[in-house]
Amino acid sequence: MMARTVAGIRDRTLIVTLPGSPKGAKENLEAILPQLAHACQQAAGADSRTLHVGGTDKLEKEAGIKPRPTVEDTSVHQHHHHSHDHAYGGHSGPKAHTKPEERPVSNDPNAGPTKRHRESPYPMLAVEDALKLIAEHTPEPKAVKAAVNEGVVGTVLAEDVTARESVPAFRASIVDGYAIVASKHPMVPSTKGLFPVTGVSHAQAGAVAKLSIGEVARITTGAPLPPGATAVVMVEDTVLRSTTEDGQEEDEIEILTDAIKEGENVREVGSDVKAIDVVMKKGEGITAVGGEFGLLASVGTQEVSIFKRPLVGVLSTGDEIVPHDRPEDLRLGEVRDTNRPTLLIAVRGSGFDAVDLGIASDKPGALENTLRDALRQVDVVITSGGVSMGELDLLKPTIERSLGGTIHFGRVSMKPGKPTTFATVPVKPSDSSDRERKVIFSLPGNPASAVVTYHLFVLPALQKMAGFAQPWGLPKVKVVLDHEMKMDPLRTEYHRVIVSAREDGLLYATSTGFQRSSRIGSFKGANALLCLPTRPGMLAKGEKADALLMGRVVSLL
Ligand code: AMP
Ligand code: MG
């Protein structure tokens, strides 16, 4: 029955490929049609034990095999009650079930170089429109619980945090000195004069003895005040008058001032943070500067709800690409892999985790398999190369045709970075049944283009997935041009510059030199991308433009 038919199951879809000749197709189709309903039920996951109760006889009867059916048989149609016949007026000819805009527009890799597009079929988008599509199609952040340790640095809170404890948790001394009973009350004597040292309070855990009017207790910075004490006099405002007989302890001190007020040099309970106060809000980030982490640590937060940081995989593509650290000299045509190590560093430098996916060759199957594996493992895949117009540029066809992904844009009006491609792919992770949307950024192969487009397009997506509030992307500043610069009349140019702060309070931009997209050296020392307007001619020295900061501003103060 299946002599020339190829059949298989993918997920829950039964796929049958019939032979090309009309006669063969008809014969094979006749053979399989009776079984189709049953096969579909099983492919859809029906319990086969239940289906098979009643044995072959029942199955054959249900399939209408006795008497032997033909395609025209009504018994076949019993099991084939889709709506085609009714809705589309019977066998009225082929009918497409997809709209033209839903079909792949990428090259068919099997068609060869003569059949490829000679101009990109993807519309040329403005950078802002490309960024809008990224904001729209990048998955929303996911909240997870995390212990408060170094692992939460760089993340964003998914829930408010309330203080579990007050800070300080007890009345604490701000100075080294003596705890005293100071008061405005007329019955309490002046704090000036001789006092017996009746106790000691060190900064340590444990009980502290009560203090009465007329007594003082030696106290260190941060130590708990004895019950009854109301203020602390600094050691500088006192003189030792007598010691115990062995000379080891203070017996009496003199306080030299009567100006000590109640509460002086005391940190009251909760005066920094009160228990149950909200110390941090949802959407706030925990930076490596330290303040937010310190706050969480100080109030005893054990666990926080944070947004999971996306895991990024970085892949280079191209048969000519060899590992950058291969010791042998290059052979003709070989190119050292510049993009993979550079992008891995850039991703990690932006505060995200990245894994190395290696180099994929320009063979359709190899690229597809690498991407499939990668999409199971990571949330975002960054590829470089293979998005130009050559017949071996396989990224777009592989994403669209093999992975069932959607290309949201495949061309951007910018310099460098025109062929930058952004796609999402539905992926069923092995450990869950829910389909997830994974993101692929296919960046151009030229190294400077790859790095520019990483900062411009990938970074905002990572920030969205990690729960950062808008605006996403690099911070924009106004800079003054240090020298004239040529503009591109059509495409927005992202010129690599060094931004420095000068005495006049302004930021200045200096070009890093020759800007060809293959020249990664144009990034050496660069801390910003200058956004040149699209106009013919030159932008004069002293004129202002926007710059996107990638690194720390150089101080020339
Ligand atoms: P493609 O888009 O694949 O045609 O690549 C455009 C240019 O970038 C070619 O000259 C490639 O050799 C080069 N290229 C692609 N990937 C890399 C890489 N990982 N490192 C350095 N150059 C690359
Ligand atoms: Mg290539």
Coordinates of C-alpha atoms and ligand atoms in Angstrom, one line a residue:
M1 CA 0.0 0.0 0.0
M2 CA 2.8 2.4 0.8
A3 CA 5.0 1.3 -2.1
R4 CA 6.0 4.7 -3.2
T5 CA 4.4 6.9 -0.6
V6 CA 6.5 8.5 2.1
A7 CA 4.8 9.1 5.4
G8 CA 5.7 10.3 8.8
I9 CA 4.6 12.1 11.9
R10 CA 5.9 15.4 13.1
D11 CA 4.5 16.6 16.5
R12 CA 0.8 15.7 16.0
T13 CA 0.7 16.1 12.3
L14 CA 0.6 13.1 9.9
I15 CA 2.6 14.0 6.8
V16 CA 2.0 12.0 3.6
T17 CA 4.0 12.6 0.5
L18 CA 2.5 11.0 -2.6
P19 CA 4.4 10.1 -5.8
G20 CA 4.5 12.6 -8.6
S21 CA 2.7 10.7 -11.3
P22 CA -1.0 11.2 -11.3
K23 CA -1.6 7.5 -11.6
G24 CA 0.8 6.6 -8.8
A25 CA -0.7 9.4 -6.6
K26 CA -4.2 8.2 -7.2
E27 CA -3.3 4.5 -6.4
N28 CA -1.5 5.4 -3.3
L29 CA -4.1 7.9 -2.1
E30 CA -6.9 5.2 -2.6
A31 CA -4.8 2.8 -0.5
I32 CA -4.3 5.2 2.4
L33 CA -7.6 7.1 2.5
P34 CA -9.6 4.4 4.3
Q35 CA -6.9 4.4 7.1
L36 CA -6.6 8.1 7.3
A37 CA -9.2 8.8 10.0
H38 CA -7.7 6.1 12.2
A39 CA -4.2 7.3 11.6
C40 CA -5.1 10.9 12.4
Q41 CA -6.7 9.8 15.6
Q42 CA -3.6 8.0 16.6
A43 CA -1.3 10.8 15.5
A44 CA -3.4 13.2 17.5
G45 CA -2.5 11.2 20.6
A46 CA -5.7 9.0 21.0
D47 CA -5.2 6.0 23.3
S48 CA -4.4 3.1 20.9
R49 CA -5.6 0.4 23.3
T50 CA -9.1 1.9 23.3
L51 CA -9.0 2.4 19.6
H52 CA -8.0 -1.2 18.9
V53 CA -10.7 -2.9 21.1
G54 CA -12.7 -4.9 18.6
G55 CA -9.7 -5.9 16.5
T56 CA -9.0 -5.7 12.8
D57 CA -12.6 -6.5 11.8
K58 CA -13.9 -3.4 13.6
L59 CA -11.2 -1.2 12.2
E60 CA -11.7 -2.4 8.7
K61 CA -15.4 -2.0 9.0
E62 CA -15.0 1.6 10.3
A63 CA -12.5 2.3 7.5
G64 CA -15.1 1.0 5.0
I65 CA -12.6 -1.6 3.6
K66 CA -15.4 -4.2 2.9
P67 CA -16.4 -3.7 0.2
R68 CA -13.1 -2.3 -1.1
P69 CA -13.5 1.5 -1.5
T70 CA -12.4 3.8 -4.2
V71 CA -11.8 7.6 -3.9
E72 CA -15.3 8.2 -5.3
D73 CA -16.9 5.8 -2.8
T74 CA -19.3 7.4 -0.4
S75 CA -17.9 5.2 2.3
V76 CA -14.7 7.1 2.1
H77 CA -16.5 10.4 2.4
Q78 CA -18.0 9.3 5.7
H79 CA -14.6 9.4 7.2
H80 CA -13.5 12.5 5.4
H81 CA -16.1 15.0 6.6
H82 CA -14.0 18.1 6.4
S83 CA -15.8 21.1 5.0
H84 CA -14.1 21.2 1.6
D85 CA -16.9 19.6 -0.3
H86 CA -19.6 21.8 1.1
A87 CA -17.8 25.1 1.6
Y88 CA -15.8 25.1 -1.6
G89 CA -18.3 23.3 -3.9
G90 CA -16.8 19.9 -4.1
H91 CA -13.7 19.2 -6.2
S92 CA -13.5 22.6 -7.7
G93 CA -9.7 22.7 -8.1
P94 CA -6.8 23.6 -5.8
K95 CA -7.3 26.2 -3.1
A96 CA -4.5 27.9 -1.2
H97 CA -4.9 27.9 2.6
T98 CA -2.3 30.6 3.2
K99 CA -2.3 34.2 2.2
P100 CA 0.6 35.3 0.1
E101 CA 1.9 37.4 3.1
E102 CA 2.0 34.3 5.2
R103 CA 4.4 32.4 2.9
P104 CA 8.2 32.4 3.1
V105 CA 9.7 35.2 1.1
S106 CA 13.2 34.0 1.6
N107 CA 15.2 32.2 -1.1
D108 CA 14.5 28.5 -1.5
P109 CA 18.0 27.1 -0.9
N110 CA 17.3 24.1 -3.1
A111 CA 16.6 26.4 -6.1
G112 CA 20.3 27.3 -6.6
P113 CA 22.0 30.6 -7.4
T114 CA 20.1 31.2 -10.7
K115 CA 16.7 31.3 -8.9
R116 CA 17.6 33.5 -5.9
H117 CA 16.2 36.9 -5.5
R118 CA 18.4 39.6 -7.1
E119 CA 17.2 42.2 -4.7
S120 CA 16.1 41.6 -1.1
P121 CA 12.4 40.9 -0.9
Y122 CA 12.2 42.3 2.6
P123 CA 11.0 45.9 2.9
M124 CA 13.6 48.4 4.0
L125 CA 12.6 49.6 7.5
A126 CA 13.6 52.7 9.3
V127 CA 15.6 52.0 12.5
E128 CA 12.7 53.3 14.7
D129 CA 10.3 51.0 13.0
A130 CA 12.6 48.0 13.4
L131 CA 12.9 48.9 17.1
K132 CA 9.1 49.0 17.4
L133 CA 8.9 45.5 16.0
I134 CA 11.5 44.3 18.4
A135 CA 9.6 45.8 21.3
E136 CA 6.4 44.2 20.1
H137 CA 7.6 40.7 19.4
T138 CA 10.2 40.1 22.1
P139 CA 8.6 37.9 24.8
E140 CA 7.5 39.4 28.1
P141 CA 9.8 38.9 31.1
K142 CA 9.2 35.9 33.3
A143 CA 9.3 36.1 37.1
V144 CA 11.3 33.6 39.2
K145 CA 12.3 33.4 42.8
A146 CA 15.9 33.9 43.7
A147 CA 18.0 33.8 46.8
V148 CA 19.5 37.2 47.7
N149 CA 23.1 36.6 46.7
E150 CA 25.5 37.8 43.9
G151 CA 23.3 36.0 41.3
V152 CA 20.6 38.7 41.6
V153 CA 23.0 41.5 40.7
G154 CA 21.9 42.9 37.3
T155 CA 18.3 41.7 37.6
V156 CA 15.1 43.6 37.9
L157 CA 12.5 43.0 40.7
A158 CA 9.3 41.4 39.7
E159 CA 7.6 42.2 43.1
D160 CA 7.9 44.9 45.8
V161 CA 10.2 44.0 48.7
T162 CA 9.2 44.9 52.2
A163 CA 11.6 45.1 55.1
R164 CA 11.5 42.1 57.3
E165 CA 13.4 43.9 60.1
S166 CA 14.0 47.5 61.2
V167 CA 17.4 49.0 60.7
P168 CA 18.8 49.5 63.2
A169 CA 17.0 46.7 65.0
F170 CA 18.0 48.1 68.4
R171 CA 18.9 51.6 69.8
A172 CA 22.5 51.9 68.8
S173 CA 25.3 54.3 69.6
I174 CA 26.7 56.4 66.7
V175 CA 30.0 57.1 68.5
D176 CA 32.5 55.6 71.0
G177 CA 31.8 57.2 74.4
Y178 CA 29.5 56.8 77.4
A179 CA 25.8 56.1 77.5
I180 CA 24.2 58.5 79.9
V181 CA 20.7 59.5 81.1
A182 CA 20.3 63.0 79.6
S183 CA 17.0 64.7 80.0
K184 CA 15.3 68.1 80.0
H185 CA 13.5 67.0 83.2
P186 CA 14.4 69.2 86.2
M187 CA 14.7 66.1 88.4
V188 CA 17.5 64.7 86.2
P189 CA 20.9 66.2 87.2
S190 CA 23.2 67.9 84.6
T191 CA 25.3 65.5 82.5
K192 CA 28.3 67.5 83.5
G193 CA 30.6 66.3 86.4
L194 CA 31.9 63.0 87.8
F195 CA 30.2 59.7 87.1
P196 CA 30.9 56.1 88.0
V197 CA 31.4 53.8 85.0
T198 CA 28.9 51.0 86.0
G199 CA 28.8 49.0 82.8
V200 CA 30.2 48.3 79.3
S201 CA 28.3 47.8 76.0
H202 CA 30.2 46.5 73.1
A203 CA 28.9 45.9 69.6
Q204 CA 28.1 42.3 70.1
A205 CA 25.0 40.2 70.7
G206 CA 23.7 39.7 74.3
A207 CA 22.0 41.5 77.1
V208 CA 23.0 44.9 78.4
A209 CA 22.6 45.9 82.1
K210 CA 20.2 48.7 82.9
L211 CA 21.5 52.3 83.5
S212 CA 20.3 54.5 86.3
I213 CA 20.4 58.3 86.7
G214 CA 23.9 59.3 87.8
E215 CA 25.6 56.4 86.1
V216 CA 27.4 56.0 82.8
A217 CA 28.3 52.9 80.7
R218 CA 31.2 52.8 78.3
I219 CA 29.8 52.1 74.8
T220 CA 31.4 51.5 71.4
T221 CA 30.1 52.6 68.0
G222 CA 27.1 50.5 66.9
A223 CA 26.6 48.9 70.3
P224 CA 23.1 48.7 71.9
L225 CA 22.2 51.4 74.4
P226 CA 21.7 50.1 78.0
P227 CA 18.0 50.2 78.9
G228 CA 17.3 53.6 80.6
A229 CA 20.1 55.4 78.7
T230 CA 18.9 58.3 76.6
A231 CA 22.1 59.7 74.9
V232 CA 25.8 59.0 74.3
V233 CA 28.6 61.5 75.1
M234 CA 31.6 61.2 72.9
V235 CA 34.8 60.0 74.5
E236 CA 36.4 63.2 73.4
D237 CA 34.1 65.2 75.8
T238 CA 35.3 63.1 78.8
V239 CA 38.3 62.7 81.0
L240 CA 39.3 59.6 83.0
R241 CA 39.4 60.5 86.7
S242 CA 40.1 57.2 88.5
T243 CA 40.7 53.5 87.7
T244 CA 40.1 50.3 89.6
E245 CA 42.8 49.1 92.0
D246 CA 44.4 46.8 89.4
G247 CA 44.5 49.7 86.9
Q248 CA 42.7 47.6 84.3
E249 CA 39.2 49.3 84.3
E250 CA 37.8 52.7 84.4
D251 CA 36.2 53.7 87.7
E252 CA 35.1 57.3 87.3
I253 CA 35.0 59.7 84.4
E254 CA 34.2 63.4 84.2
I255 CA 31.9 64.6 81.5
L256 CA 33.1 68.1 80.4
T257 CA 29.9 69.4 79.0
D258 CA 26.3 69.7 80.0
A259 CA 25.1 70.4 76.5
I260 CA 24.2 66.7 75.7
K261 CA 20.6 66.4 74.6
E262 CA 18.3 63.5 74.9
G263 CA 18.7 61.3 71.8
E264 CA 22.1 62.7 71.0
N265 CA 24.4 60.2 69.2
V266 CA 21.7 57.6 69.2
R267 CA 20.3 55.8 66.1
E268 CA 16.7 54.9 67.1
V269 CA 15.1 51.6 66.1
G270 CA 13.9 51.8 62.5
S271 CA 15.4 55.3 61.9
D272 CA 17.1 54.0 58.7
V273 CA 14.4 51.6 57.6
K274 CA 11.2 50.5 59.4
A275 CA 10.1 46.9 59.4
I276 CA 7.2 46.3 56.8
D277 CA 8.2 49.4 54.8
V278 CA 8.6 48.8 51.1
V279 CA 12.3 49.2 50.5
M280 CA 12.3 48.4 46.8
K281 CA 9.6 48.4 44.1
K282 CA 8.7 46.1 41.3
G283 CA 10.6 47.2 38.2
E284 CA 13.6 48.5 40.1
G285 CA 17.0 47.1 39.2
I286 CA 19.6 45.6 41.5
T287 CA 22.8 47.2 40.2
A288 CA 26.5 46.4 40.7
V289 CA 26.9 49.9 42.2
G290 CA 25.9 48.1 45.4
G291 CA 23.2 50.3 46.9
E292 CA 20.2 48.1 46.1
F293 CA 21.9 44.9 47.2
G294 CA 23.1 46.5 50.4
L295 CA 19.5 47.6 51.2
L296 CA 18.1 44.1 50.7
A297 CA 20.9 42.6 52.7
S298 CA 20.4 45.1 55.6
V299 CA 16.7 44.3 56.1
G300 CA 17.2 40.5 56.1
T301 CA 15.6 39.8 52.7
Q302 CA 16.2 36.1 52.1
E303 CA 14.5 35.7 48.7
V304 CA 13.2 38.0 46.0
S305 CA 11.0 37.7 43.0
I306 CA 13.1 38.8 40.0
F307 CA 12.7 38.7 36.2
K308 CA 14.7 35.8 34.7
R309 CA 17.6 37.1 32.7
P310 CA 17.5 35.8 29.1
L311 CA 20.2 33.3 28.2
V312 CA 21.9 34.3 24.9
G313 CA 23.7 31.9 22.5
V314 CA 26.2 33.3 20.0
L315 CA 26.8 31.5 16.7
S316 CA 29.1 32.4 13.8
T317 CA 28.2 31.1 10.3
G318 CA 30.3 30.6 7.2
D319 CA 32.4 27.9 5.6
E320 CA 35.3 30.4 5.5
I321 CA 35.3 31.1 9.3
V322 CA 37.9 29.5 11.5
P323 CA 38.4 29.8 15.2
H324 CA 40.2 33.0 16.0
D325 CA 42.8 31.1 18.1
R326 CA 43.7 28.5 15.6
P327 CA 47.5 28.6 15.6
E328 CA 48.0 27.8 11.9
D329 CA 48.3 30.5 9.3
L330 CA 45.2 31.2 7.2
R331 CA 44.7 29.4 3.9
L332 CA 43.3 31.3 1.0
G333 CA 39.7 32.3 1.7
E334 CA 39.8 31.6 5.4
V335 CA 38.7 34.4 7.9
R336 CA 39.3 34.3 11.6
D337 CA 36.1 34.3 13.7
T338 CA 35.9 37.8 15.0
N339 CA 32.2 38.1 15.7
R340 CA 31.7 35.2 18.1
P341 CA 34.2 36.2 20.7
T342 CA 33.4 39.9 20.3
L343 CA 29.6 39.4 20.6
L344 CA 30.1 37.0 23.6
I345 CA 32.1 39.7 25.4
A346 CA 29.6 42.4 24.4
V347 CA 26.6 40.4 25.7
R348 CA 28.3 39.6 29.0
G349 CA 29.5 43.2 29.2
S350 CA 25.9 44.3 29.0
G351 CA 25.1 42.1 32.1
F352 CA 23.6 39.0 30.4
D353 CA 24.7 35.4 30.3
A354 CA 25.9 34.0 27.0
V355 CA 26.9 30.6 25.7
D356 CA 29.2 29.9 22.8
L357 CA 27.4 28.0 20.0
G358 CA 30.4 27.7 17.8
I359 CA 30.6 28.1 14.0
A360 CA 28.0 26.6 11.7
S361 CA 28.8 25.8 8.1
D362 CA 26.9 27.1 5.1
K363 CA 25.1 23.8 4.6
P364 CA 21.3 24.0 5.1
G365 CA 21.1 20.9 7.3
A366 CA 24.0 21.9 9.5
L367 CA 22.6 25.4 10.2
E368 CA 19.1 24.0 10.8
N369 CA 20.3 21.5 13.3
T370 CA 22.6 23.9 15.1
L371 CA 19.7 26.4 15.4
R372 CA 17.2 23.8 16.6
D373 CA 19.6 22.6 19.4
A374 CA 20.4 26.2 20.3
L375 CA 16.7 27.2 20.5
R376 CA 16.1 24.5 23.0
Q377 CA 18.9 25.7 25.2
V378 CA 18.8 29.5 25.1
D379 CA 16.2 32.3 24.9
V380 CA 17.9 34.4 22.3
V381 CA 20.2 33.3 19.5
I382 CA 22.5 35.8 17.9
T383 CA 24.0 34.7 14.6
S384 CA 26.3 36.6 12.3
G385 CA 26.9 36.2 8.6
G386 CA 24.6 34.6 6.0
V387 CA 22.1 37.4 5.7
S388 CA 23.5 39.0 2.6
M389 CA 22.3 38.3 -1.0
G390 CA 24.5 35.3 -1.8
E391 CA 23.1 31.9 -2.6
L392 CA 24.8 30.5 0.5
D393 CA 23.1 33.1 2.8
L394 CA 20.9 30.6 4.5
L395 CA 19.7 32.3 7.7
K396 CA 16.4 33.7 6.4
P397 CA 15.4 30.5 4.5
T398 CA 16.4 28.3 7.4
I399 CA 14.4 30.4 9.9
E400 CA 11.3 30.6 7.7
R401 CA 11.3 27.4 5.9
S402 CA 12.9 24.9 8.2
L403 CA 12.2 26.2 11.7
G404 CA 8.7 27.7 11.0
G405 CA 9.8 31.0 12.3
T406 CA 8.5 34.5 11.5
I407 CA 10.9 37.1 10.1
H408 CA 9.7 40.4 11.5
F409 CA 12.2 42.4 9.5
G410 CA 15.1 41.5 7.2
R411 CA 16.4 44.9 6.1
V412 CA 17.0 48.2 7.9
S413 CA 17.9 51.5 6.5
M414 CA 21.1 52.0 8.3
K415 CA 24.9 52.1 7.8
P416 CA 26.4 49.7 8.7
G417 CA 23.9 46.8 9.4
K418 CA 21.5 46.9 6.4
P419 CA 20.7 43.1 6.3
T420 CA 20.0 42.8 10.1
T421 CA 17.3 40.3 10.6
F422 CA 14.9 39.8 13.5
A423 CA 12.8 36.7 13.9
T424 CA 10.9 34.7 16.4
V425 CA 10.4 30.9 16.4
P426 CA 7.9 28.9 18.3
V427 CA 9.8 26.2 20.3
K428 CA 8.5 23.4 22.4
P429 CA 11.0 22.9 25.2
S430 CA 11.8 19.3 26.2
D431 CA 10.8 19.8 29.8
S432 CA 7.4 21.4 29.3
S433 CA 4.4 21.2 26.9
D434 CA 3.9 24.9 26.4
R435 CA 5.3 26.4 23.2
E436 CA 7.6 29.3 23.9
R437 CA 8.6 32.1 21.6
K438 CA 12.4 32.2 21.1
V439 CA 14.2 35.1 19.4
I440 CA 16.8 35.0 16.7
F441 CA 18.8 38.0 15.7
S442 CA 20.8 37.4 12.5
L443 CA 23.4 40.1 12.3
P444 CA 25.5 40.9 9.3
G445 CA 28.8 39.1 8.9
N446 CA 31.1 42.1 8.8
P447 CA 32.4 42.5 12.3
A448 CA 31.8 46.3 12.7
S449 CA 28.2 45.8 11.5
A450 CA 27.6 42.9 13.8
V451 CA 28.7 44.9 16.9
V452 CA 26.8 48.1 15.9
T453 CA 23.6 46.0 15.4
Y454 CA 24.1 44.1 18.6
H455 CA 24.1 47.4 20.6
L456 CA 21.3 48.9 18.6
F457 CA 18.9 46.0 18.3
V458 CA 19.8 43.0 20.4
L459 CA 20.4 45.0 23.6
P460 CA 16.9 46.5 23.8
A461 CA 15.3 43.0 23.4
L462 CA 17.5 41.6 26.2
Q463 CA 16.5 44.5 28.4
K464 CA 12.8 43.9 27.7
M465 CA 13.1 40.2 28.4
A466 CA 15.0 40.9 31.6
G467 CA 12.1 43.2 32.8
F468 CA 13.9 46.6 32.5
A469 CA 11.6 49.5 32.2
Q470 CA 11.6 51.6 29.0
P471 CA 13.4 53.3 27.4
W472 CA 15.4 50.3 26.3
G473 CA 18.7 50.5 24.5
L474 CA 21.8 52.6 24.9
P475 CA 21.5 55.9 26.7
K476 CA 21.3 58.8 24.3
V477 CA 23.3 62.0 24.9
K478 CA 23.9 65.2 22.9
V479 CA 27.5 65.7 21.8
V480 CA 29.5 68.4 20.0
L481 CA 31.4 67.3 16.9
D482 CA 35.2 67.7 17.3
H483 CA 35.6 67.8 13.5
E484 CA 33.4 67.8 10.4
M485 CA 31.8 64.5 9.4
K486 CA 30.3 63.2 6.1
M487 CA 26.7 62.2 6.3
D488 CA 24.9 59.6 4.2
P489 CA 22.0 61.0 2.2
L490 CA 19.8 57.9 2.5
R491 CA 20.7 55.7 5.5
T492 CA 21.2 56.6 9.2
E493 CA 24.9 56.2 9.9
Y494 CA 26.2 55.0 13.3
H495 CA 29.7 56.3 13.4
R496 CA 32.0 55.0 16.1
V497 CA 33.3 57.8 18.2
I498 CA 35.1 58.6 21.5
V499 CA 33.0 60.8 23.7
S500 CA 34.8 62.9 26.2
A501 CA 33.7 65.4 28.9
R502 CA 35.5 68.7 28.9
E503 CA 35.8 71.7 31.2
D504 CA 32.9 73.6 29.5
G505 CA 30.5 71.0 30.7
L506 CA 29.8 69.7 27.2
L507 CA 30.4 66.2 25.7
Y508 CA 32.6 66.1 22.6
A509 CA 32.7 63.3 19.9
T510 CA 35.9 62.4 18.0
S511 CA 35.8 59.8 15.2
T512 CA 37.8 56.5 15.5
G513 CA 38.7 56.8 11.9
F514 CA 38.0 54.7 8.8
Q515 CA 34.5 53.3 9.2
R516 CA 34.2 50.4 6.7
S517 CA 31.9 47.7 8.1
S518 CA 34.6 45.0 7.9
R519 CA 37.0 47.2 10.1
I520 CA 36.4 46.1 13.7
G521 CA 39.3 48.5 14.5
S522 CA 36.8 51.3 14.1
F523 CA 35.5 50.1 17.5
K524 CA 38.9 50.3 19.2
G525 CA 38.6 52.9 22.0
A526 CA 35.0 53.8 20.9
N527 CA 32.6 54.4 23.7
A528 CA 29.6 55.7 21.6
L529 CA 27.8 55.5 18.3
L530 CA 27.3 58.9 16.8
C531 CA 23.9 59.0 15.0
L532 CA 24.5 61.0 11.8
P533 CA 21.4 62.5 10.2
T534 CA 20.5 61.4 6.7
R535 CA 21.4 64.4 4.5
P536 CA 23.8 65.1 1.8
G537 CA 27.0 66.9 2.6
M538 CA 29.0 67.4 5.8
L539 CA 28.1 68.1 9.4
A540 CA 30.4 70.9 10.5
K541 CA 32.8 70.9 13.5
G542 CA 31.0 72.3 16.5
E543 CA 27.5 71.1 15.4
K544 CA 25.6 68.9 17.8
A545 CA 24.3 65.4 17.2
D546 CA 22.9 62.4 19.2
A547 CA 25.3 59.8 20.5
L548 CA 24.5 56.4 22.0
L549 CA 26.8 55.6 24.9
M550 CA 28.2 52.1 24.9
G551 CA 31.0 52.6 27.4
R552 CA 32.2 55.1 30.0
V553 CA 32.7 58.7 29.0
V554 CA 36.4 59.8 29.0
S555 CA 37.0 62.6 31.4
L556 CA 39.3 65.4 30.1
L557 CA 38.5 67.6 33.2
Ligands
AMP1 P1 28.1 37.1 4.9 O1 27.0 37.9 5.2 O2 28.1 35.7 5.5 O3 28.4 37.0 3.4 O4 29.4 37.8 5.5 C1 29.8 39.1 5.1 C2 31.3 39.3 5.4 O5 31.6 39.1 6.7 C3 32.2 38.2 4.7 O6 33.3 38.9 4.2 C4 32.5 37.2 5.8 O7 33.7 36.6 5.5 C5 32.6 38.1 7.0 N1 32.3 37.4 8.2 C6 31.2 36.6 8.4 N2 31.2 36.1 9.6 C7 32.4 36.5 10.2 C8 33.0 36.3 11.5 N3 32.4 35.5 12.4 N4 34.2 36.9 11.7 C9 34.8 37.7 10.8 N5 34.2 38.0 9.6 C10 33.1 37.4 9.3
MG2 MG 28.7 33.9 5.1

